[in-house]
Coordinates of C-alpha atoms and ligand atoms in Angstrom, one line a residue:
M1 CA 6.3 74.9 163.9
F2 CA 6.0 77.1 160.8
F3 CA 7.1 75.8 157.5
M4 CA 9.5 78.3 155.8
S5 CA 7.3 81.3 156.0
K6 CA 8.1 84.7 154.7
V7 CA 6.6 87.9 156.0
V8 CA 6.1 90.6 153.3
K9 CA 5.5 94.2 154.2
F10 CA 4.2 96.6 151.5
G11 CA 4.7 100.4 152.0
G12 CA 2.2 103.1 151.1
S13 CA 3.3 103.7 147.6
S14 CA 3.2 100.0 146.9
L15 CA -0.5 100.0 147.7
A16 CA -1.5 103.5 146.6
D17 CA -4.1 102.4 144.0
A18 CA -5.7 99.4 142.3
K19 CA -2.8 99.2 139.8
Q20 CA -0.3 98.8 142.6
F21 CA -2.5 96.3 144.4
K22 CA -2.3 94.1 141.3
K23 CA 1.5 94.2 141.4
V24 CA 1.4 93.3 145.1
A25 CA -0.8 90.3 144.4
D26 CA 1.4 89.1 141.6
I27 CA 4.4 89.3 143.9
I28 CA 2.7 87.4 146.7
N29 CA 1.3 84.7 144.4
A30 CA 4.7 84.2 142.8
D31 CA 6.1 82.6 146.0
P32 CA 4.0 80.2 148.2
E33 CA 6.2 81.0 151.2
R34 CA 4.9 84.6 151.2
V35 CA 2.1 83.8 153.7
Y36 CA 2.0 86.8 156.1
V37 CA 1.3 90.2 154.6
V38 CA 1.7 93.5 156.4
P39 CA 0.2 96.5 154.5
S40 CA 0.6 100.2 155.1
A41 CA -2.2 102.6 154.3
P42 CA -2.4 103.8 150.7
G43 CA 0.3 106.3 150.1
K44 CA 0.9 109.0 147.4
R45 CA -0.1 108.2 143.8
F46 CA 1.7 111.2 142.5
S47 CA 4.2 113.7 144.1
D48 CA 1.7 116.2 145.5
D49 CA -0.9 113.6 146.4
T50 CA -1.8 113.1 150.1
K51 CA -1.2 109.9 152.0
V52 CA -4.3 108.3 153.5
T53 CA -2.7 108.5 157.0
D54 CA -2.4 112.3 156.6
L55 CA -6.0 112.5 155.3
L56 CA -7.0 110.7 158.5
Y57 CA -5.1 113.1 160.8
Q58 CA -6.8 115.9 158.9
C59 CA -10.2 114.2 159.3
Y60 CA -9.6 113.9 163.1
E61 CA -8.6 117.6 163.5
R62 CA -11.7 118.6 161.5
T63 CA -14.1 116.5 163.6
I64 CA -12.7 117.6 166.9
T65 CA -13.3 121.2 165.8
G66 CA -17.0 120.4 165.2
E67 CA -17.2 119.4 161.6
D68 CA -19.5 116.6 160.6
F69 CA -17.8 113.2 160.5
A70 CA -19.3 112.1 157.1
K71 CA -18.0 115.2 155.4
A72 CA -14.5 115.1 157.0
F73 CA -14.2 111.4 156.2
Q74 CA -15.2 111.7 152.6
P75 CA -11.7 112.0 151.1
V76 CA -10.6 108.8 152.9
R77 CA -13.7 107.0 151.8
E78 CA -13.1 108.0 148.2
R79 CA -9.6 106.5 148.2
F80 CA -10.8 103.1 149.5
D81 CA -14.0 102.9 147.5
G82 CA -12.0 103.7 144.4
I83 CA -9.6 100.8 145.0
I84 CA -12.5 98.4 145.7
R85 CA -14.2 99.5 142.5
E86 CA -11.2 99.3 140.3
L87 CA -10.2 95.9 141.6
G88 CA -13.7 94.7 140.8
L89 CA -14.3 93.3 144.3
S90 CA -17.8 92.6 145.5
M91 CA -17.0 93.6 149.1
S92 CA -18.0 96.8 150.8
L93 CA -16.5 98.8 153.7
E94 CA -19.9 100.5 154.5
E95 CA -20.3 98.8 157.9
E96 CA -16.8 99.7 158.8
Y97 CA -17.3 103.4 157.9
V98 CA -20.4 103.4 160.1
K99 CA -18.5 101.9 163.0
I100 CA -15.6 104.4 162.6
G101 CA -18.1 107.2 162.6
T102 CA -19.6 105.9 165.9
D103 CA -16.2 105.5 167.4
F104 CA -15.3 109.1 166.5
R105 CA -18.5 110.4 168.0
N106 CA -17.7 108.4 171.2
G107 CA -14.4 110.2 171.5
A108 CA -11.9 107.8 169.9
N109 CA -8.3 109.1 170.0
R110 CA -6.0 110.5 167.3
D111 CA -4.1 107.3 167.0
Y112 CA -7.3 105.3 166.5
A113 CA -8.1 107.7 163.6
A114 CA -4.7 107.3 162.0
S115 CA -4.7 103.5 162.3
R116 CA -7.8 103.1 160.3
G117 CA -5.8 103.6 157.1
E118 CA -3.9 100.3 157.6
Y119 CA -7.0 98.7 159.1
L120 CA -9.2 99.3 156.1
N121 CA -6.5 98.7 153.6
G122 CA -5.8 95.3 155.3
I123 CA -9.4 94.3 155.0
I124 CA -9.4 95.1 151.2
L125 CA -6.1 93.3 150.6
A126 CA -7.2 90.2 152.6
D127 CA -10.3 90.0 150.5
Y128 CA -8.4 90.5 147.2
L129 CA -5.8 87.8 148.1
G130 CA -8.2 85.4 149.8
Y131 CA -6.1 85.6 153.0
K132 CA -7.6 85.9 156.5
F133 CA -7.6 89.4 158.1
V134 CA -6.1 89.5 161.5
D135 CA -6.6 92.9 163.3
A136 CA -3.3 94.0 164.8
A137 CA -5.2 95.1 167.9
K138 CA -5.7 91.4 168.7
G139 CA -2.1 90.5 168.6
I140 CA 0.2 93.6 169.0
F141 CA 0.3 95.1 172.4
F142 CA 1.7 98.1 174.4
D143 CA 2.2 98.2 178.2
S144 CA 0.4 100.8 180.4
K145 CA 3.2 103.3 179.8
G146 CA 2.7 103.0 176.0
N147 CA 5.9 101.0 175.3
F148 CA 5.7 98.2 172.8
D149 CA 5.3 94.9 174.8
S150 CA 7.5 92.4 173.0
D151 CA 6.8 89.4 175.3
I152 CA 3.0 89.5 175.3
T153 CA 2.9 90.3 171.6
N154 CA 5.2 87.5 170.7
A155 CA 3.1 85.0 172.7
C156 CA -0.3 86.2 171.5
L157 CA 0.5 86.9 167.9
G158 CA 2.5 83.7 167.6
A159 CA -0.5 81.7 168.9
I160 CA -2.8 83.4 166.3
L161 CA -0.4 82.9 163.4
E162 CA 0.1 79.3 164.3
K163 CA -3.6 78.7 163.7
T164 CA -3.7 81.0 160.6
P165 CA -1.7 79.7 157.7
K166 CA -2.2 82.8 155.5
A167 CA -3.0 86.2 156.9
V168 CA -3.0 90.0 156.4
I169 CA -2.0 91.9 159.5
P170 CA -2.3 95.7 159.2
G171 CA 0.8 97.7 160.0
F172 CA 1.4 100.8 162.2
Y173 CA -0.7 100.0 165.3
G174 CA -1.6 97.8 168.2
A175 CA -3.6 97.9 171.4
M176 CA -3.1 99.4 174.9
P177 CA -3.9 97.3 177.9
D178 CA -7.4 99.0 178.1
G179 CA -8.1 98.1 174.5
S180 CA -7.6 101.6 173.0
I181 CA -5.6 101.9 169.9
K182 CA -2.0 103.2 169.8
T183 CA 0.2 103.7 166.7
F184 CA 3.9 103.5 166.4
S185 CA 5.7 106.6 165.1
R186 CA 5.4 107.5 161.5
G187 CA 6.6 104.8 159.1
G188 CA 5.9 102.3 161.8
S189 CA 4.5 99.5 159.5
D190 CA 8.1 98.5 159.0
F191 CA 8.2 97.8 162.7
T192 CA 5.0 95.8 162.5
G193 CA 6.5 93.7 159.7
S194 CA 9.5 92.9 161.9
V195 CA 7.3 92.0 164.8
V196 CA 5.2 89.6 162.7
A197 CA 8.3 88.0 161.2
K198 CA 9.6 87.3 164.7
A199 CA 6.2 86.0 166.0
A200 CA 5.9 83.7 162.9
G201 CA 9.4 82.4 163.2
A202 CA 9.8 83.5 159.6
S203 CA 12.8 82.6 157.5
L204 CA 12.9 86.1 155.8
Y205 CA 11.3 89.5 156.2
E206 CA 10.8 91.1 152.8
N207 CA 10.2 94.8 153.0
W208 CA 8.7 96.0 149.6
T209 CA 9.0 99.7 148.8
D210 CA 9.5 102.0 145.8
V211 CA 13.3 101.8 145.5
S212 CA 15.4 98.7 144.6
G213 CA 16.9 98.5 148.1
F214 CA 19.0 100.7 150.3
L215 CA 21.1 103.1 148.3
V216 CA 24.4 104.5 149.4
A217 CA 22.8 108.0 149.7
D218 CA 19.3 109.5 149.6
P219 CA 18.3 109.5 145.9
R220 CA 16.7 112.9 146.4
I221 CA 20.1 114.3 147.1
V222 CA 22.5 112.3 145.0
D223 CA 21.6 111.6 141.4
K224 CA 21.2 107.8 140.9
P225 CA 23.3 106.6 143.8
E226 CA 24.7 103.1 143.9
G227 CA 22.7 100.4 145.5
I228 CA 23.9 98.5 148.6
E229 CA 23.8 94.7 148.1
V230 CA 24.5 93.6 151.6
I231 CA 24.4 95.6 154.8
T232 CA 24.7 94.6 158.5
Y233 CA 22.1 95.3 161.1
S234 CA 24.5 97.6 162.8
E235 CA 25.3 99.6 159.7
L236 CA 21.7 99.9 158.9
R237 CA 20.8 101.0 162.4
E238 CA 23.3 103.9 162.2
L239 CA 22.0 105.0 158.8
S240 CA 18.3 104.7 159.7
Y241 CA 18.8 106.6 162.9
M242 CA 20.5 109.3 160.9
G243 CA 17.6 109.8 158.6
A244 CA 18.0 107.3 155.8
G245 CA 14.2 107.0 155.4
V246 CA 13.9 103.6 153.8
L247 CA 13.3 101.6 157.0
H248 CA 11.9 102.8 160.3
E249 CA 14.8 103.1 162.8
D250 CA 13.4 100.5 165.2
A251 CA 12.4 98.0 162.6
I252 CA 15.5 95.9 162.9
F253 CA 15.2 95.1 166.6
P254 CA 12.6 92.3 166.6
V255 CA 14.1 90.4 163.7
R256 CA 17.7 91.0 164.9
S257 CA 16.8 89.2 168.2
A258 CA 15.5 86.3 166.1
N259 CA 18.3 86.3 163.5
I260 CA 16.0 86.8 160.6
P261 CA 17.4 88.6 157.6
I262 CA 15.5 91.5 155.9
N263 CA 15.4 91.9 152.2
I264 CA 14.4 95.4 150.9
K265 CA 12.7 95.0 147.5
N266 CA 11.1 97.2 144.9
T267 CA 7.4 96.5 144.1
N268 CA 7.8 98.2 140.8
A269 CA 10.9 96.2 139.8
P270 CA 10.4 92.9 141.6
D271 CA 13.3 91.1 139.9
D272 CA 15.9 93.5 141.2
A273 CA 17.9 91.9 144.0
G274 CA 17.4 94.8 146.4
T275 CA 19.4 95.0 149.7
L276 CA 19.9 92.1 152.1
I277 CA 20.3 93.1 155.7
V278 CA 22.1 90.4 157.7
P279 CA 23.4 89.9 161.3
S280 CA 27.1 89.9 160.2
A281 CA 28.8 90.3 156.9
K282 CA 31.6 87.7 157.4
N283 CA 30.8 86.2 154.0
A284 CA 30.1 89.6 152.3
P285 CA 33.1 91.8 152.1
A286 CA 32.3 95.5 151.8
K287 CA 32.3 96.6 148.2
Y288 CA 33.5 100.1 149.0
L289 CA 35.2 101.6 152.0
I290 CA 32.0 103.1 153.1
T291 CA 28.5 101.4 153.0
G292 CA 26.3 104.5 153.2
I293 CA 25.9 108.2 154.0
A294 CA 22.9 109.7 155.8
G295 CA 22.2 112.9 157.7
K296 CA 19.6 115.1 159.4
K297 CA 19.1 118.8 159.9
D298 CA 17.7 120.7 162.8
F299 CA 20.3 120.2 165.5
S300 CA 21.5 122.8 168.1
V301 CA 24.8 122.9 170.0
I302 CA 24.9 123.9 173.6
S303 CA 28.4 125.2 174.0
I304 CA 30.0 125.6 177.4
E305 CA 33.5 126.9 178.1
K306 CA 35.0 127.0 181.5
D307 CA 38.7 127.1 182.6
R308 CA 39.8 123.9 184.3
M309 CA 36.5 122.2 183.7
N310 CA 38.0 118.8 183.7
S311 CA 39.3 119.1 187.2
E312 CA 35.9 120.0 188.7
K313 CA 34.4 116.8 190.1
G314 CA 30.9 116.0 189.1
F315 CA 30.7 118.8 186.5
M316 CA 29.4 116.7 183.7
R317 CA 27.0 114.8 185.9
R318 CA 25.4 118.0 187.1
M319 CA 25.1 119.4 183.6
L320 CA 23.6 116.2 182.3
Q321 CA 21.1 116.2 185.2
V322 CA 19.9 119.6 184.2
L323 CA 19.3 118.4 180.6
E324 CA 17.6 115.3 181.8
N325 CA 15.3 117.4 184.0
H326 CA 14.3 119.3 180.9
G327 CA 13.6 116.1 179.0
I328 CA 16.6 116.7 176.6
F329 CA 18.5 113.8 175.2
P330 CA 22.1 114.6 174.1
E331 CA 22.8 113.2 170.7
H332 CA 26.6 113.8 170.8
M333 CA 28.9 115.4 173.3
P334 CA 32.3 116.2 172.0
T335 CA 34.5 117.5 174.8
G336 CA 37.8 119.4 175.1
I337 CA 39.8 120.1 178.2
D338 CA 37.9 123.3 179.0
T339 CA 34.9 123.0 176.7
V340 CA 32.0 120.8 176.2
S341 CA 29.5 120.9 173.3
V342 CA 26.2 119.1 173.7
V343 CA 24.4 118.4 170.4
V344 CA 20.6 118.1 170.7
N345 CA 17.6 118.1 168.5
S346 CA 16.5 121.7 168.2
H347 CA 12.9 120.9 168.7
E348 CA 13.7 119.6 172.2
L349 CA 14.6 123.2 173.2
D350 CA 11.2 124.6 172.2
G351 CA 9.6 126.6 174.9
Q352 CA 12.4 126.1 177.4
R353 CA 15.4 127.8 176.1
D354 CA 15.5 130.6 178.6
K355 CA 14.8 128.4 181.6
L356 CA 17.4 125.8 180.5
T357 CA 20.0 128.5 179.8
Q358 CA 19.4 130.0 183.3
R359 CA 19.7 126.5 185.0
L360 CA 22.8 125.5 183.1
K361 CA 24.5 128.8 184.0
E362 CA 23.6 128.4 187.6
V363 CA 25.0 124.9 187.7
A364 CA 28.0 125.2 185.5
R365 CA 28.9 128.9 186.1
P366 CA 30.6 128.9 182.7
D367 CA 33.1 131.5 181.3
H368 CA 31.2 131.3 178.1
F369 CA 27.8 129.9 177.2
E370 CA 26.1 129.8 173.9
I371 CA 23.3 127.9 172.0
I372 CA 24.1 127.7 168.3
D373 CA 21.3 126.6 165.9
G374 CA 21.2 125.4 162.3
L375 CA 23.5 122.4 162.6
A376 CA 23.2 119.4 160.3
L377 CA 24.8 116.0 161.2
I378 CA 26.1 113.6 158.6
A379 CA 27.0 110.0 159.3
V380 CA 29.5 108.2 157.1
V381 CA 28.9 104.5 157.9
G382 CA 30.8 101.4 156.9
R383 CA 32.1 98.1 158.1
G384 CA 35.0 98.5 155.7
M385 CA 36.3 101.5 157.6
K386 CA 37.5 99.5 160.6
S387 CA 40.6 98.1 159.0
A388 CA 41.3 101.0 156.7
K389 CA 43.5 104.0 157.6
G390 CA 42.7 107.5 156.5
T391 CA 38.9 107.3 156.1
A392 CA 38.4 110.3 158.3
T393 CA 41.1 112.2 156.4
R394 CA 39.2 111.6 153.2
V395 CA 35.9 112.8 154.6
F396 CA 37.6 116.0 155.9
A397 CA 39.4 116.5 152.5
A398 CA 36.2 116.2 150.6
L399 CA 34.5 118.8 152.8
S400 CA 37.4 121.2 152.8
H401 CA 37.8 121.1 149.0
A402 CA 34.1 122.0 148.8
D403 CA 34.8 124.9 151.2
I404 CA 32.5 123.4 153.9
N405 CA 33.3 124.2 157.5
I406 CA 33.3 121.3 159.9
R407 CA 31.8 122.3 163.2
M408 CA 31.9 119.0 165.0
I409 CA 33.5 115.5 164.6
D410 CA 32.7 112.3 166.4
Q411 CA 33.9 108.8 165.7
G412 CA 32.6 105.9 167.7
S413 CA 35.1 103.4 169.1
S414 CA 33.5 100.7 167.0
E415 CA 34.9 102.5 164.0
L416 CA 31.7 101.9 162.2
N417 CA 30.9 105.5 161.6
I418 CA 32.2 109.0 161.5
I419 CA 29.8 111.8 162.3
V420 CA 30.4 115.4 161.2
G421 CA 28.4 118.5 162.1
I422 CA 28.1 121.2 159.5
D423 CA 26.0 124.2 158.7
E424 CA 22.5 123.3 157.5
K425 CA 23.0 125.3 154.3
D426 CA 25.9 123.0 153.3
F427 CA 23.9 119.7 154.0
E428 CA 23.1 118.5 150.5
K429 CA 26.4 119.6 149.0
A430 CA 28.3 117.8 151.8
I431 CA 26.5 114.5 151.1
R432 CA 27.3 114.8 147.4
V433 CA 31.0 115.5 147.9
I434 CA 31.4 112.7 150.3
Y435 CA 29.6 110.4 147.9
D436 CA 31.9 111.5 145.1
M437 CA 35.0 111.0 147.2
F438 CA 34.2 107.4 148.3
I439 CA 32.0 106.0 145.5
L440 CA 32.7 107.8 142.3
S441 CA 36.5 107.9 142.8
E442 CA 36.6 104.2 143.8
Q443 CA 34.6 103.3 140.8
T444 CA 37.1 105.0 138.5
E445 CA 39.9 103.2 140.3
K446 CA 38.2 99.8 139.8
Ligands
ADP501 P1 7.4 103.0 152.0 O1 6.2 103.9 151.8 O2 7.5 101.9 151.1 O3 7.5 102.6 153.5 P2 9.3 105.1 152.4 O4 8.9 106.4 151.6 O5 9.1 105.0 153.8 O6 8.6 103.9 151.6 O7 10.9 104.8 152.1 C1 11.4 104.7 150.7 C2 12.0 106.1 150.3 O8 13.1 106.3 151.2 C3 12.5 106.1 148.9 O9 11.5 106.4 148.0 C4 13.6 107.2 149.0 O10 13.1 108.5 148.6 C5 13.9 107.4 150.5 N1 15.3 107.2 150.9 C6 16.0 108.0 151.7 N2 17.3 107.6 151.9 C7 17.4 106.5 151.1 C8 18.5 105.6 150.8 N3 19.7 105.7 151.3 N4 18.3 104.6 149.9 C9 17.0 104.4 149.3 N5 16.0 105.3 149.6 C10 16.2 106.3 150.4
LIG502 N1 0.9 104.9 157.2 C1 1.8 105.2 158.3 C2 2.6 106.5 157.9 O1 2.3 107.1 156.9 C3 2.7 104.1 158.6 C4 3.6 103.6 157.5 O2 3.4 103.9 156.3 O3 4.5 102.8 157.8 O4 3.4 106.9 158.7
MG503 MG1 8.2 103.7 155.1

């Protein structure tokens, strides 16, 4: 149906200004298979710059508190008009700005406001490339509960793309059944790229960003970490979920179901190989024992102790029911014979700590109950761990040499990852010592 098409998604920093647009056009023009393009809104041009998406959220807040639209929208307008001018395009977004102003005055929602960054950037990019612009609201859909509707999207978007050999489809948003706009969560253009790749039956999803692929650890924490050449969907899922920010945590699902590989590439160094994300790594043996390290702060532990807890029928069920009733989702639940610790995102406790404590005490009647804040979780992930003995021991040794206290340990039965809970203050140090233990020391051995 589609001749060897590639879907290319460009992140905000790749499209931050006219200079970056030129790099993007060179990349697209270098390969005739790069026919579907998914842009983000313009991102930061320098470290303390503001992303257009954030400017739009600010604009929305300002207008709902009574400020004039034209004034609140000015910073957004300047970014786009600057790009158009510097690219020397003869197009204008004037009519679009008027329409957005009217929509704001008619009570358009916050998601609509945020989505205009991708929308307007898509119009400029399509004009610059000579590609057709396809509004994501015409092909990407949510159901009435606000969940992404994969079946309808695949059918509608597939039909549109079949008739459109080259198109720009803006990232980050789609339409609700009533036609209103809804966005994915932040960073969601990665997800759009994956959705488009599936609908187009693409041979490859290229995700262009500002790093040469997935690195073993966050480059803001570890100095010049090693790159990862090949990673499996499952490994990537673990790392993205645990905060490795390169790719949105849901972005692998659409392409995974269609067996389409993802290649993470660097717009500023297009010849670098980047990282290839594949369904299975049968032909790609792991280079190191571990593939990556990622982590997140802001967790709390609900710690419950009760003698003979394990002989009390239905104890866990009742406790989990209380959490569910409060909309709390347990991330991990290490248990002992007489203890259970439930690790949760701290923000989920906001405004309901006292009530939750009271309910859990009523239901569990514990000997000891405590909520401990300030926990960070670190995931050490790797397909190479499965067959190797002693990986956990090395993680613990690295942490204990650095005098870091381990508050929780969890290893999944798939043996793909080990998760440790530590004090937030030790977070960066812990990532660095684990990196040194597995990557630096193996490099010296090689
Ligand atoms: P884009 O705007 O292209 O979508 P993002 O900012 O969302 O880009 O993602 C790329 C950033 O992710 C990098 O600049 C880097 O700072 C950060 N990052 C976090 N963890 C990692 C990692 N393990 N490997 C590479 N980059 C990482
Ligand atoms: N522009 C959106 C954001 O800043 C979506 C994206 O960049 O993927 O979150
Ligand atoms: Mg991103």
